mmCIF file of C-alpha atoms in Angstrom:
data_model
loop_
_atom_site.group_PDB
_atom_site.id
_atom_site.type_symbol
_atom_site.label_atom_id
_atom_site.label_comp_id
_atom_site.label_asym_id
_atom_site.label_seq_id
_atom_site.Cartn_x
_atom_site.Cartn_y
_atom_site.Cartn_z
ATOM 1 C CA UNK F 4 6.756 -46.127 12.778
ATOM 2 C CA UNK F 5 6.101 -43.155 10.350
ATOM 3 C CA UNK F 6 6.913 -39.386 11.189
ATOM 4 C CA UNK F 7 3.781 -37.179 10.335
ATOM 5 C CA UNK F 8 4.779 -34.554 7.663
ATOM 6 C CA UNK F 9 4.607 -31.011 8.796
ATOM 7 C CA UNK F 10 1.570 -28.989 8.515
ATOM 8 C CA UNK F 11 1.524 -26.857 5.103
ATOM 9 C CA UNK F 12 -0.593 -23.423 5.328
ATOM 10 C CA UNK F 13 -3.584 -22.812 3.505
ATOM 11 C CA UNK F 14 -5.878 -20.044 2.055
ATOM 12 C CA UNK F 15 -8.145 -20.965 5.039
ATOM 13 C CA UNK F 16 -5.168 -20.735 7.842
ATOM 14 C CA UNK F 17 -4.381 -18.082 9.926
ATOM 15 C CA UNK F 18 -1.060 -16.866 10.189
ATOM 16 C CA UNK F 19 1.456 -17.514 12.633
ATOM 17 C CA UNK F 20 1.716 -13.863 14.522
ATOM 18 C CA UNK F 21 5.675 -15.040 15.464
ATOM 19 C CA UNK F 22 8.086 -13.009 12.606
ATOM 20 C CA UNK F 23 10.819 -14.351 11.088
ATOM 21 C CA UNK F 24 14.221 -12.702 10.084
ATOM 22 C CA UNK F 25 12.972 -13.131 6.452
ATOM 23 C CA UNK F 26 9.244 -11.631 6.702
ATOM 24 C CA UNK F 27 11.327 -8.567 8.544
ATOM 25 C CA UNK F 28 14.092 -8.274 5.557
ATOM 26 C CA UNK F 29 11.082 -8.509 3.086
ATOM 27 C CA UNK F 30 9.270 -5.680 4.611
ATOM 28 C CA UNK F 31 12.393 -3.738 4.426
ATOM 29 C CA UNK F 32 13.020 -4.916 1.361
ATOM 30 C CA UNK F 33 9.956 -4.241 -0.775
ATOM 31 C CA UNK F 34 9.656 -0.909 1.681
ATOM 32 C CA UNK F 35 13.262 0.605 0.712
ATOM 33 C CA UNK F 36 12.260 -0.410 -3.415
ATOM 34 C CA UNK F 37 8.562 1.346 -3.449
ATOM 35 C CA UNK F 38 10.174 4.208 -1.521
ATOM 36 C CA UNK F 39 12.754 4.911 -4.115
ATOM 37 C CA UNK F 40 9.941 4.478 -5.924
ATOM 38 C CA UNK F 41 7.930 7.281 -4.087
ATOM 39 C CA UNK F 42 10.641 9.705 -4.377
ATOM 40 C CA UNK F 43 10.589 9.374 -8.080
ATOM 41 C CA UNK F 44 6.698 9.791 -7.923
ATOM 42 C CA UNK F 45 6.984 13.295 -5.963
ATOM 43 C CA UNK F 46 9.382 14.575 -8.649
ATOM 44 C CA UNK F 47 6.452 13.192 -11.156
ATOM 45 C CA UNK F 48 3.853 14.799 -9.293
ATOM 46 C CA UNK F 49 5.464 18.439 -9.124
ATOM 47 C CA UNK F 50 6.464 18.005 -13.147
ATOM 48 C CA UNK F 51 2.725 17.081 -13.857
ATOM 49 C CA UNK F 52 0.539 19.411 -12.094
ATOM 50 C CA UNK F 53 0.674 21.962 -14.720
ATOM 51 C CA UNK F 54 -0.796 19.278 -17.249
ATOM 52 C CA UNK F 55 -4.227 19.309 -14.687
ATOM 53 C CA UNK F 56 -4.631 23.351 -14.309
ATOM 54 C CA UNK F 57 -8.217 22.008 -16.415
ATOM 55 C CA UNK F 58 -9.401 20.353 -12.820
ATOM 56 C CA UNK F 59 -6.523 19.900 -10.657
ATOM 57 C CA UNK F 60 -8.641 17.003 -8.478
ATOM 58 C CA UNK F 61 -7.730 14.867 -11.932
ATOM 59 C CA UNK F 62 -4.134 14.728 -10.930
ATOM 60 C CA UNK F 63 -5.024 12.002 -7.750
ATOM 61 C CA UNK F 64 -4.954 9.654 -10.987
ATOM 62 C CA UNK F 65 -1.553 9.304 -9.955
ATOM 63 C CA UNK F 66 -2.281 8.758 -6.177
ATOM 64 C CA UNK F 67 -2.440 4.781 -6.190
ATOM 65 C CA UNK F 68 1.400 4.576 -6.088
ATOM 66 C CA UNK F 69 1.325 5.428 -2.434
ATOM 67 C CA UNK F 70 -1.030 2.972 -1.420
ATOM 68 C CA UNK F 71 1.034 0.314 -2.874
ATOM 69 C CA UNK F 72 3.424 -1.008 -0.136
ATOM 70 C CA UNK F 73 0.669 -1.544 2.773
ATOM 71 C CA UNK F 74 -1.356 -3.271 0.472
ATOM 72 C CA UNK F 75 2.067 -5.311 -1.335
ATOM 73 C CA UNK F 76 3.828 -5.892 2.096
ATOM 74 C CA UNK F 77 0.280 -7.764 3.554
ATOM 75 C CA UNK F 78 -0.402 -9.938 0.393
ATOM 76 C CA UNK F 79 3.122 -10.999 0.227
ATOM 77 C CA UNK F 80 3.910 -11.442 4.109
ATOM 78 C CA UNK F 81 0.369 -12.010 5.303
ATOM 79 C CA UNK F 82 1.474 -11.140 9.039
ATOM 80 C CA UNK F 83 -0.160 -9.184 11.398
ATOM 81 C CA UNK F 84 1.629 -6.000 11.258
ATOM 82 C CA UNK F 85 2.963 -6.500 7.251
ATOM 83 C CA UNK F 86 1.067 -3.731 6.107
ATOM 84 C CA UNK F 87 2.233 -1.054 8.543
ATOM 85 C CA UNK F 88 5.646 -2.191 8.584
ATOM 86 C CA UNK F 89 5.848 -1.830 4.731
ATOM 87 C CA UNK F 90 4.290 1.236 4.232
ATOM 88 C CA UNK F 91 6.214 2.821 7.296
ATOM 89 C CA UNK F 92 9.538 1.621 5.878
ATOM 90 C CA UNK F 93 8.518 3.210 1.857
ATOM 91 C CA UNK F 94 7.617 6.472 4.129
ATOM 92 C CA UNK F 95 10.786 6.642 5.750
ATOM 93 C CA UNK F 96 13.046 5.836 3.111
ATOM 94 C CA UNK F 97 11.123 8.224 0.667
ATOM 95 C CA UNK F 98 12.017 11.044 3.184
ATOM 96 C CA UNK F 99 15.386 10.519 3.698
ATOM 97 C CA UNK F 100 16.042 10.719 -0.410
ATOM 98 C CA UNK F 101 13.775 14.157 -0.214
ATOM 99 C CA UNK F 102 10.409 15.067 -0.419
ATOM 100 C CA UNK F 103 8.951 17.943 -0.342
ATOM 101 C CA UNK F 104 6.582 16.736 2.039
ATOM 102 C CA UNK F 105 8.659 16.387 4.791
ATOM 103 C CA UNK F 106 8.337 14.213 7.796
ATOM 104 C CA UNK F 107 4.944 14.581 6.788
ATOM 105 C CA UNK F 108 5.660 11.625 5.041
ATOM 106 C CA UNK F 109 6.477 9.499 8.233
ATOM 107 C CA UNK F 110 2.253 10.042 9.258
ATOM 108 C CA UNK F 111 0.868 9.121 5.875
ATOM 109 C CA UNK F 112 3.063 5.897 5.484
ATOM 110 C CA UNK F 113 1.929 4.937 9.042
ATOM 111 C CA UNK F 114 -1.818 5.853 8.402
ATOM 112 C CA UNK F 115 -1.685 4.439 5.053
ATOM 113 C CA UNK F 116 -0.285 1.063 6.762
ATOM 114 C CA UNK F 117 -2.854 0.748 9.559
ATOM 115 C CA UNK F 118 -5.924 0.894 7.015
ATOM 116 C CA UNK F 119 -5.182 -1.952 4.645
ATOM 117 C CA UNK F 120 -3.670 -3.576 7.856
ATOM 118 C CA UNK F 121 -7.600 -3.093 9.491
ATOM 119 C CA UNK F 122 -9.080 -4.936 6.590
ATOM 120 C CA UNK F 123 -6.547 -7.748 6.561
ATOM 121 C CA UNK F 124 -7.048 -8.183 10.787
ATOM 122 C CA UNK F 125 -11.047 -8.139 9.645
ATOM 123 C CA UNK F 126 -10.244 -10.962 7.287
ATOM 124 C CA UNK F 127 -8.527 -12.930 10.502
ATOM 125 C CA UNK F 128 -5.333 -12.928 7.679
ATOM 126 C CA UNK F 129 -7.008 -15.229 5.655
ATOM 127 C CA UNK F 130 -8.089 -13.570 2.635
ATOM 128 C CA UNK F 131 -5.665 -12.579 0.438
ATOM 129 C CA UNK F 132 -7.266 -12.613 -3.288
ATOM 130 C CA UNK F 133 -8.086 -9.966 -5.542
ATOM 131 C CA UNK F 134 -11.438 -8.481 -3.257
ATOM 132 C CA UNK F 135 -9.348 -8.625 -0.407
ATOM 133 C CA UNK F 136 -6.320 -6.734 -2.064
ATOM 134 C CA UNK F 137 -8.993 -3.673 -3.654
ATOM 135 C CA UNK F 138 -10.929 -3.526 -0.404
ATOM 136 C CA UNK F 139 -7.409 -3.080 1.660
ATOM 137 C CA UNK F 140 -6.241 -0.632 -1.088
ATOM 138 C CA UNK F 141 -9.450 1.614 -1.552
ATOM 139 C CA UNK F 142 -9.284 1.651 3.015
ATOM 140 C CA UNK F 143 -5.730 2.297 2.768
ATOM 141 C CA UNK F 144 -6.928 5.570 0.817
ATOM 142 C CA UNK F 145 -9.297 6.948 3.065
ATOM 143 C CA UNK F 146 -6.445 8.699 4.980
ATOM 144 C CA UNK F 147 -5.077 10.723 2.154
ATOM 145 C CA UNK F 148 -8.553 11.414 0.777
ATOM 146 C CA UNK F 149 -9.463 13.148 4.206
ATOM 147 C CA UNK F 150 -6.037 14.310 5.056
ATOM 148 C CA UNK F 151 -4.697 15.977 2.055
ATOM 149 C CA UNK F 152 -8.411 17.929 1.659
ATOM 150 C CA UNK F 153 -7.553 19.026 5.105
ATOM 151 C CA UNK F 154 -3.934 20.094 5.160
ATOM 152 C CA UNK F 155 -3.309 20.198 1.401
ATOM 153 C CA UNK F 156 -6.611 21.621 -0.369
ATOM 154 C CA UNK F 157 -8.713 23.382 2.520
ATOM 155 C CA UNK F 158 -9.536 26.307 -0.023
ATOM 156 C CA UNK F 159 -10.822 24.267 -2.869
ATOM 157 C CA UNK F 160 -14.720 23.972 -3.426
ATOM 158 C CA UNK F 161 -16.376 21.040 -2.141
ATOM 159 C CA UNK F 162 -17.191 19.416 -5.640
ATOM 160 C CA UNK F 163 -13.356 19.676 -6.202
ATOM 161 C CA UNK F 164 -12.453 17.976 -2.648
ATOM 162 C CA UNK F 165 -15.496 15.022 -2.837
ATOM 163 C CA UNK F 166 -14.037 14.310 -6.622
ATOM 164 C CA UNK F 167 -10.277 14.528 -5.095
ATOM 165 C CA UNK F 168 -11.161 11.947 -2.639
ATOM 166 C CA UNK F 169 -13.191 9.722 -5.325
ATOM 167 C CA UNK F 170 -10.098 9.547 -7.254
ATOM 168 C CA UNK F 171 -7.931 8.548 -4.580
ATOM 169 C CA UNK F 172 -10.032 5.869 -4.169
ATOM 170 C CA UNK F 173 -10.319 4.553 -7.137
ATOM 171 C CA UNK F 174 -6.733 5.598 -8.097
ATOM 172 C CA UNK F 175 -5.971 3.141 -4.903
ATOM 173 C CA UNK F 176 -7.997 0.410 -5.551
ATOM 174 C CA UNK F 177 -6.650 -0.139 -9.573
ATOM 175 C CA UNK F 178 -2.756 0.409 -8.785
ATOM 176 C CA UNK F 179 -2.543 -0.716 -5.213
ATOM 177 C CA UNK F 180 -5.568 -2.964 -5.219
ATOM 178 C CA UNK F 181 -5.318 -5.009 -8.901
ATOM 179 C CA UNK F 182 -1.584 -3.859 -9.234
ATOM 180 C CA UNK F 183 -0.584 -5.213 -5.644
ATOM 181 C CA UNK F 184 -2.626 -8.311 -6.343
ATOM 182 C CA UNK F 185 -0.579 -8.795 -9.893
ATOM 183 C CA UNK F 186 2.308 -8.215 -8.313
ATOM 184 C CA UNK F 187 2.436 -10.440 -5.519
ATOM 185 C CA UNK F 188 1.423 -13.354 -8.646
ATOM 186 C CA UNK F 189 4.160 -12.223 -10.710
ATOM 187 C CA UNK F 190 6.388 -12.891 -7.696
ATOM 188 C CA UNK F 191 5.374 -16.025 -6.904
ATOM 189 C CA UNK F 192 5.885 -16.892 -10.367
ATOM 190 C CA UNK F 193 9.363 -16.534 -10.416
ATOM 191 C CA UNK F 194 10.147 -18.013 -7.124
ATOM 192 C CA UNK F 195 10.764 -15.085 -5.382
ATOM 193 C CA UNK F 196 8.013 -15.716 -2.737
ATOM 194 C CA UNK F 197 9.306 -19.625 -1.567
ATOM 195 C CA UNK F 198 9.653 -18.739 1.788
ATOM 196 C CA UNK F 199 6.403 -17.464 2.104
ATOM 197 C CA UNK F 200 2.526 -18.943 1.625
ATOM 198 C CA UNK F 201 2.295 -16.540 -1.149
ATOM 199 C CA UNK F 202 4.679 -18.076 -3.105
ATOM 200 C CA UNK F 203 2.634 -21.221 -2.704
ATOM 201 C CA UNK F 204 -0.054 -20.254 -4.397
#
């Protein structure tokens, strides 16, 4: 009599929606690195701004970074709730080492997580290549492209908020989008990803 091997996952199957202690120490994981990484990035966005006085809307360039870890924590963990448990825990841990947003932060990092996480659940957590990483990215930065016009610029002229919010997006979709996708290969690569499908690839 022969045992039937298990059942391997595929590009094609859907997740199981059960987490394990490793998908929730990866979220914290790669949520605690990008946030260190976001508190670096506020510091860089203060020291910069005087380099865009020309058209201060340029400086969303730089916005990508924090549309990363939504977009990062569902390609690697590719669980139904990745996304908003990454981007929460980069959010949190990016206002405890100081920001001078403020709790602030707490809302983006959750908005910024439920996005991405939209277009994943719209996938049925199937999809996981490069269109499916840019579309989650450029969704992920439809909250800080309306939000931060809102709260942040409600004074500029509307040329100046609809270019703003263009370079968000596109800002998003390169870093968070291509970069996320990149990164989550790069991982795989060197075997950080085993206990995941990602690192199956």
């Amino acid at each position: 009599m022969t045992s039937t091997p298990p059942e391997q996952p595929t590009f094609d199957t859907p997740p199981r929606a059960t987490w394990r202690t490793v998908d929730l120490v990866v979220a914290a994981v790669v949520g605690a690195a990008v946030g260190v990484v976001f508190w670096f990035w506020g510091m860089l966005w203060a020291a910069t701004q005087p380099l865009f006085v020309f058209f201060p809307p340029a400086q969303a360039v730089l916005y990508g970074i924090w549309l990363l870890p939504g977009v990062l924590g569902g390609l690697i963990i590719r669980k139904p709730g990745a996304a908003v448990l990454t981007s929460t825990a980069a959010a949190f841990v990016s206002m405890v080492l100081g920001t001078q947003w403020g709790v602030m932060v707490i809302l983006s990092g959750v908005l910024q997580g439920l996005f991405p996480e939209a277009v994943f659940a719209a996938l049925r957590y199937r999809r996981w290549g490069t269109v499916a990483a840019v579309a989650a990215a450029v969704a992920a930065a439809l909250a800080p492209a309306v939000m931060d016009n809102l709260r942040y610029y409600p004074t500029w002229p509307l040329t100046f908020q609809l270019a703003f919010a263009g370079i968000v997006l596109l800002s998003s979709a390169v870093i968070a989008g291509l970069g996320g996708r990149l990164l989550t290969t790069a991982l795989a690569r060197s075997g950080a990803l085993t206990a995941f499908p990602s690192g199956r690839e």
